[in-house]
Amino acid sequence: MPFNPSTRPEGLPPVALTELATLIQAELRRPNSSAEQNPVTGITLRSGEVQSGDVFAAIQGSRSHGAQAIGAALAAGAVAILTDDAGARIAGSIPVPLLIVPDPRSVLGVLAARIYGDPSASLKIIGVTGTSGKTTTSYLVEAGLRACAQRTGVIGTVETRIGDEVFPSAFTTPEAPDLQALLAVMVQQGVDAVAMEVSSHALSMGRVSATRFEVGAFTNLSQDHLDFHGDMESYFQAKELLFDGRAKTGVIDLDDLYGHRLSRSHPDAVTISAAAEADADWQLDSVKAGSGGVQHLMISGPAGQQLTVDLALPGAFNISNALVALACLDAAGFDAKKSAAAISGVVVPGRMQTVDGGQDFLALVDYAHKPAALEAVLNAVRDAITGRIILVVGAGGDRDRGKRQVMGSVASQRADLIFITDDNPRSEDPSSIRAEIMAGALTHPDSAGRLHEIGDRRAAIRAAVAAADPGDAVLIAGKGHEQGQNIGDQVLPFSDVDELLAALQERTTVLDDRVRPQQDEVK
């Protein structure tokens, strides 16, 4: 299960409701003239997770107002309601106080941090934002932290981790009350430092408000989430919020155009470049390809530091991720040489993850689900093989439609054989999503004979594996580490890694069965 928001820190002193009202400059509307302090021990915005002593945050949602659930929250023991004027009208006369502010979501982080003891002040949190690379960079950072004798926490897309205890993640960055509770649990369990992905949604929606970062890092920006942000400028401005003072130090990749722009606005930030930017603080001096996709890196850093990294992750983009990770660790005061040695063997679930079923070609799963990421992964695969790239790709429903044709075009340009399939269609018609990807792919005149549409993702993976020859690469793109497929209102069990391995093993079995009779005849 995902990290349970009902898991709370233990033994923290309650906070007076009057103090919280003053903190967020809320109108405190009591049901009577009682001077009772209404001690608060928790906060949540989900009525089904209210515990006795909680503030229930009744917020306007996409379909209904959270105030509709006040009755359930009161029954579970809520001692106060945080809401807006609309929520107060819906609440009517209730037996607990109301905290009324114009935008309740914007103060959730501040309230939660106070209720849970300001946990980020006791942790060294390294936050990573960007369209691509957040997960990989966070894993590299965490490896470096462990090498420097830190008890670590990880918060991100793939999983939440407290020490060695692992929880699947529901969001890249949790909602503010869940995040502050999680950080407080980490403090109580002796965590020293946290590697954390910070999404643009989290920054825009205040999920990381009142979270103190030792380092905030920016990897890159490319088209994604425009269904939420509207345009690239708004998307960039959301990412830039990580550099508004909540992080002591910034780290920025100068090889990205938006990174260059960000560095001009934040000249004190540490900079990295894998493309020989003369003014970068951390630079790639040289790279040599090794066996098994390992990249041997020579890196120079501030104060004459010279580091060697044998990076197990292929692709130029992973070199940039490694540079960002090292710069973050150094900026946070950790030993860069120890960190460099530790990140060498890191493998990230669903990110350029190789799958071995005894086949004579390369088979990989990658989370690439946006145009720039797909292009980067395809380029990395091209550099690693002599044969064809066979690609299985789709696009998510109820998300940025503008990237679908672009992804189809990228696929057609860089892959030799393409199976267009379903990703997470959600509430959309899957065939319509596939048609948009197909339209982009067909903009290339030679693409028609290389395109196949197979809606069933399992069947598409098997078809791709069946088509592979020695020296080829089969790349399953889009879902990476995910363990489910969102279809309609259901999440059905589905793993690209498991399905690819099963297809490879089936192929091996079939080939063995074909060869065995011939061997028997020889005997």
PDB file of N, CA and C in Angstrom, residues 27 40 69-70 110 113 148 184 210 217 223 263 282 302 306 317 348 350 360 366 372 410 425 436 444 451 455-456 487:
ATOM      1  N   GLU A  27      -9.910  33.700  10.302  1.00  0.00           N
ATOM      2  CA  GLU A  27     -11.055  34.037  11.146  1.00  0.00           C
ATOM      3  C   GLU A  27     -11.413  32.781  11.934  1.00  0.00           C
ATOM      4  N   VAL A  40      -4.972  20.626  19.174  1.00  0.00           N
ATOM      5  CA  VAL A  40      -4.940  19.938  17.884  1.00  0.00           C
ATOM      6  C   VAL A  40      -3.718  19.016  17.846  1.00  0.00           C
ATOM      7  N   ALA A  69     -18.177  16.763   3.336  1.00  0.00           N
ATOM      8  CA  ALA A  69     -17.774  15.618   4.152  1.00  0.00           C
ATOM      9  C   ALA A  69     -17.534  15.991   5.613  1.00  0.00           C
ATOM     10  N   ILE A  70     -17.961  17.172   6.023  1.00  0.00           N
ATOM     11  CA  ILE A  70     -17.709  17.602   7.398  1.00  0.00           C
ATOM     12  C   ILE A  70     -18.374  16.665   8.403  1.00  0.00           C
ATOM     13  N   VAL A 110       1.913  25.192   6.165  1.00  0.00           N
ATOM     14  CA  VAL A 110       2.292  25.936   7.365  1.00  0.00           C
ATOM     15  C   VAL A 110       1.644  25.320   8.601  1.00  0.00           C
ATOM     16  N   ALA A 113       3.166  21.762   9.287  1.00  0.00           N
ATOM     17  CA  ALA A 113       4.525  21.841   9.825  1.00  0.00           C
ATOM     18  C   ALA A 113       4.497  22.211  11.303  1.00  0.00           C
ATOM     19  N   CYS A 148      27.916   8.350   3.050  1.00  0.00           N
ATOM     20  CA  CYS A 148      28.427   9.325   4.021  1.00  0.00           C
ATOM     21  C   CYS A 148      27.815   9.114   5.400  1.00  0.00           C
ATOM     22  N   ALA A 184       7.960  14.022   9.921  1.00  0.00           N
ATOM     23  CA  ALA A 184       8.011  13.908  11.383  1.00  0.00           C
ATOM     24  C   ALA A 184       8.276  12.465  11.807  1.00  0.00           C
ATOM     25  N   ALA A 210       6.399  25.475   3.694  1.00  0.00           N
ATOM     26  CA  ALA A 210       6.940  25.288   5.041  1.00  0.00           C
ATOM     27  C   ALA A 210       7.931  24.135   5.121  1.00  0.00           C
ATOM     28  N   ALA A 217      17.356  21.379  -6.481  1.00  0.00           N
ATOM     29  CA  ALA A 217      18.025  21.172  -7.765  1.00  0.00           C
ATOM     30  C   ALA A 217      17.029  21.190  -8.912  1.00  0.00           C
ATOM     31  N   GLN A 223       8.158  19.646 -22.600  1.00  0.00           N
ATOM     32  CA  GLN A 223       6.695  19.634 -22.586  1.00  0.00           C
ATOM     33  C   GLN A 223       6.128  18.472 -21.777  1.00  0.00           C
ATOM     34  N   SER A 263      19.469  30.105 -14.071  1.00  0.00           N
ATOM     35  CA  SER A 263      20.751  30.490 -13.470  1.00  0.00           C
ATOM     36  C   SER A 263      20.975  31.999 -13.546  1.00  0.00           C
ATOM     37  N   TRP A 282      30.481  22.352 -11.904  1.00  0.00           N
ATOM     38  CA  TRP A 282      30.755  20.930 -12.065  1.00  0.00           C
ATOM     39  C   TRP A 282      30.670  20.588 -13.544  1.00  0.00           C
ATOM     40  N   PRO A 302      34.295  22.138  -8.001  1.00  0.00           N
ATOM     41  CA  PRO A 302      34.892  23.314  -7.360  1.00  0.00           C
ATOM     42  C   PRO A 302      36.128  22.953  -6.541  1.00  0.00           C
ATOM     43  N   GLN A 306      38.632  16.412  -8.488  1.00  0.00           N
ATOM     44  CA  GLN A 306      38.647  15.532  -9.648  1.00  0.00           C
ATOM     45  C   GLN A 306      38.066  14.188  -9.218  1.00  0.00           C
ATOM     46  N   PHE A 317      21.801  11.629 -20.744  1.00  0.00           N
ATOM     47  CA  PHE A 317      20.969  12.282 -19.730  1.00  0.00           C
ATOM     48  C   PHE A 317      21.313  11.778 -18.331  1.00  0.00           C
ATOM     49  N   VAL A 348      17.990   2.062 -11.076  1.00  0.00           N
ATOM     50  CA  VAL A 348      16.718   2.669 -10.702  1.00  0.00           C
ATOM     51  C   VAL A 348      15.567   1.892 -11.331  1.00  0.00           C
ATOM     52  N   GLY A 350      12.606   0.776 -13.364  1.00  0.00           N
ATOM     53  CA  GLY A 350      11.833   1.351 -14.457  1.00  0.00           C
ATOM     54  C   GLY A 350      12.515   2.472 -15.209  1.00  0.00           C
ATOM     55  N   ASP A 360      18.943 -13.059 -26.988  1.00  0.00           N
ATOM     56  CA  ASP A 360      20.167 -12.590 -27.646  1.00  0.00           C
ATOM     57  C   ASP A 360      20.004 -11.174 -28.187  1.00  0.00           C
ATOM     58  N   ASP A 366      11.477   1.580 -19.664  1.00  0.00           N
ATOM     59  CA  ASP A 366      11.784   2.939 -19.230  1.00  0.00           C
ATOM     60  C   ASP A 366      10.487   3.726 -19.056  1.00  0.00           C
ATOM     61  N   ALA A 372      10.563  14.671 -24.941  1.00  0.00           N
ATOM     62  CA  ALA A 372      12.004  14.833 -24.746  1.00  0.00           C
ATOM     63  C   ALA A 372      12.618  13.608 -24.079  1.00  0.00           C
ATOM     64  N   VAL A 410       8.448  11.543 -32.637  1.00  0.00           N
ATOM     65  CA  VAL A 410       9.751  11.131 -32.094  1.00  0.00           C
ATOM     66  C   VAL A 410       9.957   9.635 -32.278  1.00  0.00           C
ATOM     67  N   PRO A 425      -5.155   4.724 -20.125  1.00  0.00           N
ATOM     68  CA  PRO A 425      -6.160   5.537 -20.812  1.00  0.00           C
ATOM     69  C   PRO A 425      -7.090   6.300 -19.881  1.00  0.00           C
ATOM     70  N   GLU A 436      -4.118   9.599 -32.070  1.00  0.00           N
ATOM     71  CA  GLU A 436      -3.331  10.832 -32.014  1.00  0.00           C
ATOM     72  C   GLU A 436      -1.839  10.528 -32.109  1.00  0.00           C
ATOM     73  N   HIS A 444       5.982  11.173 -40.916  1.00  0.00           N
ATOM     74  CA  HIS A 444       7.214  10.775 -41.595  1.00  0.00           C
ATOM     75  C   HIS A 444       6.866   9.830 -42.736  1.00  0.00           C
ATOM     76  N   LEU A 451       4.714   0.783 -38.567  1.00  0.00           N
ATOM     77  CA  LEU A 451       3.785   1.059 -37.473  1.00  0.00           C
ATOM     78  C   LEU A 451       2.770  -0.060 -37.320  1.00  0.00           C
ATOM     79  N   GLY A 455      -3.880  -2.428 -29.255  1.00  0.00           N
ATOM     80  CA  GLY A 455      -4.367  -1.787 -28.036  1.00  0.00           C
ATOM     81  C   GLY A 455      -4.007  -2.535 -26.769  1.00  0.00           C
ATOM     82  N   ASP A 456      -4.069  -3.839 -26.795  1.00  0.00           N
ATOM     83  CA  ASP A 456      -3.746  -4.662 -25.630  1.00  0.00           C
ATOM     84  C   ASP A 456      -2.241  -4.578 -25.357  1.00  0.00           C
ATOM     85  N   ILE A 487      -7.536   2.001 -16.305  1.00  0.00           N
ATOM     86  CA  ILE A 487      -8.498   1.868 -17.386  1.00  0.00           C
ATOM     87  C   ILE A 487      -9.875   2.183 -16.826  1.00  0.00           C
TER      88      ILE A 487
END
